[in-house]
């Protein structure tokens, strides 16, 4: 019986975000059969002593970009599609080994990535994909190359990829339907400008409420939802009123907007690690350091405004009762694998340890609509799990790479823990 074993004596994350135990976790064919002290093991399945270890569900990263690697504009326009895809496979391996067993990809990965992982061709987290992020002409994802007059969607062109820039209700309807035809799980919109992009101000509003409503309606008819990149201002309000399921970033969220989000059940994915990196790059680049924002005056100006705002939205959202999920928003190769940095940052911003651990597991599962079988270690749930050698109580274990010492996906050890003998592959050096 593959994916069948007993892990004896670990502390296991419970429904309140604390750890119960020591408990024995019985896994049969990739699913949790039992979690209790002294659980009887079905005959013939191996047992491992997990005394003094911590066990929790695999982490949900609800906003990252597994295919993004290039660190400069020049590199991104020069990279062939095939190299881009294969480096994406390497990124996925690192993300999985870091303890992330589920990713909601917020632009980049097409449904082929999801299918390749599901088929077992390449190791990676379970994926929900949006493929594109749609914006209006001049918006955040309009990377028009002025010198050559070419539309540039941040990545090499891709056979069959629908448009990235859409204007008006009818173009929105057709593009959303094309993405749904391709098999995306989410529709991603940009209803405000960005920071690392050029030609768009951070809180400038993009898309009319009618355009966003059209995306929400078309996605909803096929059981899909919309996530919206929005930092603040009118574009954030528009997205919430039009019925998007989650706001991404929300850096300049106000109390009034938070009230509307809470009333409509809209989630917030604050992406604090990415905001921290952007603020640091801005300061570094302004003093001549070589980093992804170097020599990009407009992006540096916008990045320098980020620092003082980091974490403010988390406190406003928490006070308003908004549900939050973890999103690392990695956009360069050096960031992949450091996804779990987001957890201590959420705690520093005001979530309790328990709230943070639940946001990273059961919360992410709920946002992504898979909470009936993923995101908990409980009977009947698929055994996607991580092992920790230290008490994660202060969350600092997540701030360093390699803090997670074992990873299981559907009961398969995808990162071998030393207590599991020769079960599964070891971490790559
Ligand atoms: Zn992003």
PDB file of N, CA and C in Angstrom, residues 53-95:
ATOM      1  N   UNK A  53       8.396  15.963  17.282  1.00  0.00           N
ATOM      2  CA  UNK A  53       8.297  16.709  16.017  1.00  0.00           C
ATOM      3  C   UNK A  53       6.914  17.361  15.913  1.00  0.00           C
ATOM      4  N   UNK A  54       6.819  18.346  15.032  1.00  0.00           N
ATOM      5  CA  UNK A  54       5.549  19.049  14.801  1.00  0.00           C
ATOM      6  C   UNK A  54       5.065  18.750  13.385  1.00  0.00           C
ATOM      7  N   UNK A  55       3.767  18.495  13.285  1.00  0.00           N
ATOM      8  CA  UNK A  55       3.182  18.104  12.004  1.00  0.00           C
ATOM      9  C   UNK A  55       2.011  19.049  11.710  1.00  0.00           C
ATOM     10  N   UNK A  56       1.995  19.594  10.521  1.00  0.00           N
ATOM     11  CA  UNK A  56       0.868  20.464  10.154  1.00  0.00           C
ATOM     12  C   UNK A  56       0.558  20.312   8.672  1.00  0.00           C
ATOM     13  N   UNK A  57      -0.606  20.762   8.223  1.00  0.00           N
ATOM     14  CA  UNK A  57      -0.938  20.636   6.805  1.00  0.00           C
ATOM     15  C   UNK A  57       0.071  21.388   5.941  1.00  0.00           C
ATOM     16  N   UNK A  58       0.245  20.968   4.705  1.00  0.00           N
ATOM     17  CA  UNK A  58       1.089  21.701   3.765  1.00  0.00           C
ATOM     18  C   UNK A  58       0.590  23.130   3.623  1.00  0.00           C
ATOM     19  N   UNK A  59       1.530  24.047   3.328  1.00  0.00           N
ATOM     20  CA  UNK A  59       1.180  25.470   3.259  1.00  0.00           C
ATOM     21  C   UNK A  59       0.504  25.800   1.929  1.00  0.00           C
ATOM     22  N   UNK A  60      -0.512  26.658   1.999  1.00  0.00           N
ATOM     23  CA  UNK A  60      -1.177  27.216   0.816  1.00  0.00           C
ATOM     24  C   UNK A  60      -0.562  28.577   0.521  1.00  0.00           C
ATOM     25  N   UNK A  61       0.079  28.706  -0.626  1.00  0.00           N
ATOM     26  CA  UNK A  61       0.536  30.021  -1.076  1.00  0.00           C
ATOM     27  C   UNK A  61      -0.479  30.510  -2.107  1.00  0.00           C
ATOM     28  N   UNK A  62      -1.311  31.449  -1.690  1.00  0.00           N
ATOM     29  CA  UNK A  62      -2.458  31.849  -2.518  1.00  0.00           C
ATOM     30  C   UNK A  62      -2.155  33.015  -3.448  1.00  0.00           C
ATOM     31  N   UNK A  63      -0.891  33.389  -3.534  1.00  0.00           N
ATOM     32  CA  UNK A  63      -0.524  34.394  -4.541  1.00  0.00           C
ATOM     33  C   UNK A  63       0.969  34.276  -4.788  1.00  0.00           C
ATOM     34  N   UNK A  64       1.337  33.493  -5.795  1.00  0.00           N
ATOM     35  CA  UNK A  64       2.713  33.547  -6.235  1.00  0.00           C
ATOM     36  C   UNK A  64       2.750  33.302  -7.741  1.00  0.00           C
ATOM     37  N   UNK A  65       3.965  33.285  -8.291  1.00  0.00           N
ATOM     38  CA  UNK A  65       4.130  33.193  -9.745  1.00  0.00           C
ATOM     39  C   UNK A  65       5.215  32.165 -10.011  1.00  0.00           C
ATOM     40  N   UNK A  66       4.829  30.896 -10.132  1.00  0.00           N
ATOM     41  CA  UNK A  66       5.841  29.833 -10.203  1.00  0.00           C
ATOM     42  C   UNK A  66       6.707  29.928 -11.458  1.00  0.00           C
ATOM     43  N   UNK A  67       6.214  30.597 -12.496  1.00  0.00           N
ATOM     44  CA  UNK A  67       6.969  30.636 -13.747  1.00  0.00           C
ATOM     45  C   UNK A  67       7.880  31.853 -13.858  1.00  0.00           C
ATOM     46  N   UNK A  68       7.780  32.780 -12.923  1.00  0.00           N
ATOM     47  CA  UNK A  68       8.569  34.008 -13.057  1.00  0.00           C
ATOM     48  C   UNK A  68       9.967  33.815 -12.489  1.00  0.00           C
ATOM     49  N   UNK A  69      10.986  34.131 -13.298  1.00  0.00           N
ATOM     50  CA  UNK A  69      12.369  33.952 -12.873  1.00  0.00           C
ATOM     51  C   UNK A  69      13.237  35.170 -13.161  1.00  0.00           C
ATOM     52  N   UNK A  70      13.074  35.762 -14.335  1.00  0.00           N
ATOM     53  CA  UNK A  70      13.991  36.816 -14.785  1.00  0.00           C
ATOM     54  C   UNK A  70      14.044  37.963 -13.798  1.00  0.00           C
ATOM     55  N   UNK A  71      15.259  38.478 -13.566  1.00  0.00           N
ATOM     56  CA  UNK A  71      15.392  39.564 -12.593  1.00  0.00           C
ATOM     57  C   UNK A  71      15.525  40.934 -13.245  1.00  0.00           C
ATOM     58  N   UNK A  72      15.719  40.972 -14.554  1.00  0.00           N
ATOM     59  CA  UNK A  72      15.770  42.281 -15.202  1.00  0.00           C
ATOM     60  C   UNK A  72      14.826  42.280 -16.406  1.00  0.00           C
ATOM     61  N   UNK A  73      14.458  43.491 -16.796  1.00  0.00           N
ATOM     62  CA  UNK A  73      13.591  43.668 -17.947  1.00  0.00           C
ATOM     63  C   UNK A  73      14.258  43.067 -19.194  1.00  0.00           C
ATOM     64  N   UNK A  74      15.540  43.357 -19.346  1.00  0.00           N
ATOM     65  CA  UNK A  74      16.278  42.861 -20.509  1.00  0.00           C
ATOM     66  C   UNK A  74      16.260  41.347 -20.575  1.00  0.00           C
ATOM     67  N   UNK A  75      16.466  40.718 -19.439  1.00  0.00           N
ATOM     68  CA  UNK A  75      16.467  39.254 -19.425  1.00  0.00           C
ATOM     69  C   UNK A  75      15.096  38.712 -19.797  1.00  0.00           C
ATOM     70  N   UNK A  76      14.037  39.341 -19.287  1.00  0.00           N
ATOM     71  CA  UNK A  76      12.701  38.786 -19.552  1.00  0.00           C
ATOM     72  C   UNK A  76      12.344  38.869 -21.031  1.00  0.00           C
ATOM     73  N   UNK A  77      12.780  39.913 -21.736  1.00  0.00           N
ATOM     74  CA  UNK A  77      12.442  39.979 -23.163  1.00  0.00           C
ATOM     75  C   UNK A  77      13.358  39.094 -24.017  1.00  0.00           C
ATOM     76  N   UNK A  78      14.454  38.625 -23.453  1.00  0.00           N
ATOM     77  CA  UNK A  78      15.412  37.801 -24.203  1.00  0.00           C
ATOM     78  C   UNK A  78      15.269  36.305 -23.943  1.00  0.00           C
ATOM     79  N   UNK A  79      14.437  35.930 -22.988  1.00  0.00           N
ATOM     80  CA  UNK A  79      14.364  34.513 -22.603  1.00  0.00           C
ATOM     81  C   UNK A  79      13.409  33.743 -23.508  1.00  0.00           C
ATOM     82  N   UNK A  80      13.875  32.661 -24.149  1.00  0.00           N
ATOM     83  CA  UNK A  80      12.971  31.858 -24.972  1.00  0.00           C
ATOM     84  C   UNK A  80      11.885  31.189 -24.105  1.00  0.00           C
ATOM     85  N   UNK A  81      10.747  30.962 -24.705  1.00  0.00           N
ATOM     86  CA  UNK A  81       9.616  30.365 -23.990  1.00  0.00           C
ATOM     87  C   UNK A  81       9.995  29.045 -23.324  1.00  0.00           C
ATOM     88  N   UNK A  82      10.748  28.206 -24.025  1.00  0.00           N
ATOM     89  CA  UNK A  82      11.086  26.890 -23.474  1.00  0.00           C
ATOM     90  C   UNK A  82      11.926  27.005 -22.204  1.00  0.00           C
ATOM     91  N   UNK A  83      12.904  27.909 -22.212  1.00  0.00           N
ATOM     92  CA  UNK A  83      13.735  28.098 -21.021  1.00  0.00           C
ATOM     93  C   UNK A  83      12.890  28.605 -19.857  1.00  0.00           C
ATOM     94  N   UNK A  84      11.985  29.482 -20.215  1.00  0.00           N
ATOM     95  CA  UNK A  84      11.096  30.070 -19.224  1.00  0.00           C
ATOM     96  C   UNK A  84      10.246  28.979 -18.557  1.00  0.00           C
ATOM     97  N   UNK A  85       9.726  28.072 -19.364  1.00  0.00           N
ATOM     98  CA  UNK A  85       8.881  26.991 -18.853  1.00  0.00           C
ATOM     99  C   UNK A  85       9.705  26.027 -17.988  1.00  0.00           C
ATOM    100  N   UNK A  86      10.895  25.661 -18.472  1.00  0.00           N
ATOM    101  CA  UNK A  86      11.692  24.686 -17.729  1.00  0.00           C
ATOM    102  C   UNK A  86      12.217  25.260 -16.418  1.00  0.00           C
ATOM    103  N   UNK A  87      12.546  26.543 -16.415  1.00  0.00           N
ATOM    104  CA  UNK A  87      12.941  27.135 -15.127  1.00  0.00           C
ATOM    105  C   UNK A  87      11.741  27.186 -14.186  1.00  0.00           C
ATOM    106  N   UNK A  88      10.564  27.336 -14.763  1.00  0.00           N
ATOM    107  CA  UNK A  88       9.343  27.274 -13.949  1.00  0.00           C
ATOM    108  C   UNK A  88       9.219  25.930 -13.246  1.00  0.00           C
ATOM    109  N   UNK A  89       9.602  24.850 -13.948  1.00  0.00           N
ATOM    110  CA  UNK A  89       9.560  23.518 -13.330  1.00  0.00           C
ATOM    111  C   UNK A  89      10.529  23.453 -12.156  1.00  0.00           C
ATOM    112  N   UNK A  90      11.704  24.045 -12.330  1.00  0.00           N
ATOM    113  CA  UNK A  90      12.664  24.070 -11.222  1.00  0.00           C
ATOM    114  C   UNK A  90      12.119  24.887 -10.046  1.00  0.00           C
ATOM    115  N   UNK A  91      11.495  26.010 -10.351  1.00  0.00           N
ATOM    116  CA  UNK A  91      10.903  26.825  -9.274  1.00  0.00           C
ATOM    117  C   UNK A  91       9.869  26.015  -8.492  1.00  0.00           C
ATOM    118  N   UNK A  92       9.049  25.255  -9.227  1.00  0.00           N
ATOM    119  CA  UNK A  92       7.997  24.478  -8.552  1.00  0.00           C
ATOM    120  C   UNK A  92       8.605  23.451  -7.604  1.00  0.00           C
ATOM    121  N   UNK A  93       9.723  22.833  -8.023  1.00  0.00           N
ATOM    122  CA  UNK A  93      10.375  21.843  -7.160  1.00  0.00           C
ATOM    123  C   UNK A  93      10.839  22.504  -5.864  1.00  0.00           C
ATOM    124  N   UNK A  94      11.413  23.694  -5.982  1.00  0.00           N
ATOM    125  CA  UNK A  94      11.895  24.409  -4.787  1.00  0.00           C
ATOM    126  C   UNK A  94      10.740  24.833  -3.880  1.00  0.00           C
ATOM    127  N   UNK A  95       9.671  25.270  -4.503  1.00  0.00           N
ATOM    128  CA  UNK A  95       8.509  25.732  -3.726  1.00  0.00           C
ATOM    129  C   UNK A  95       7.911  24.566  -2.935  1.00  0.00           C
TER     130      UNK A  95
END
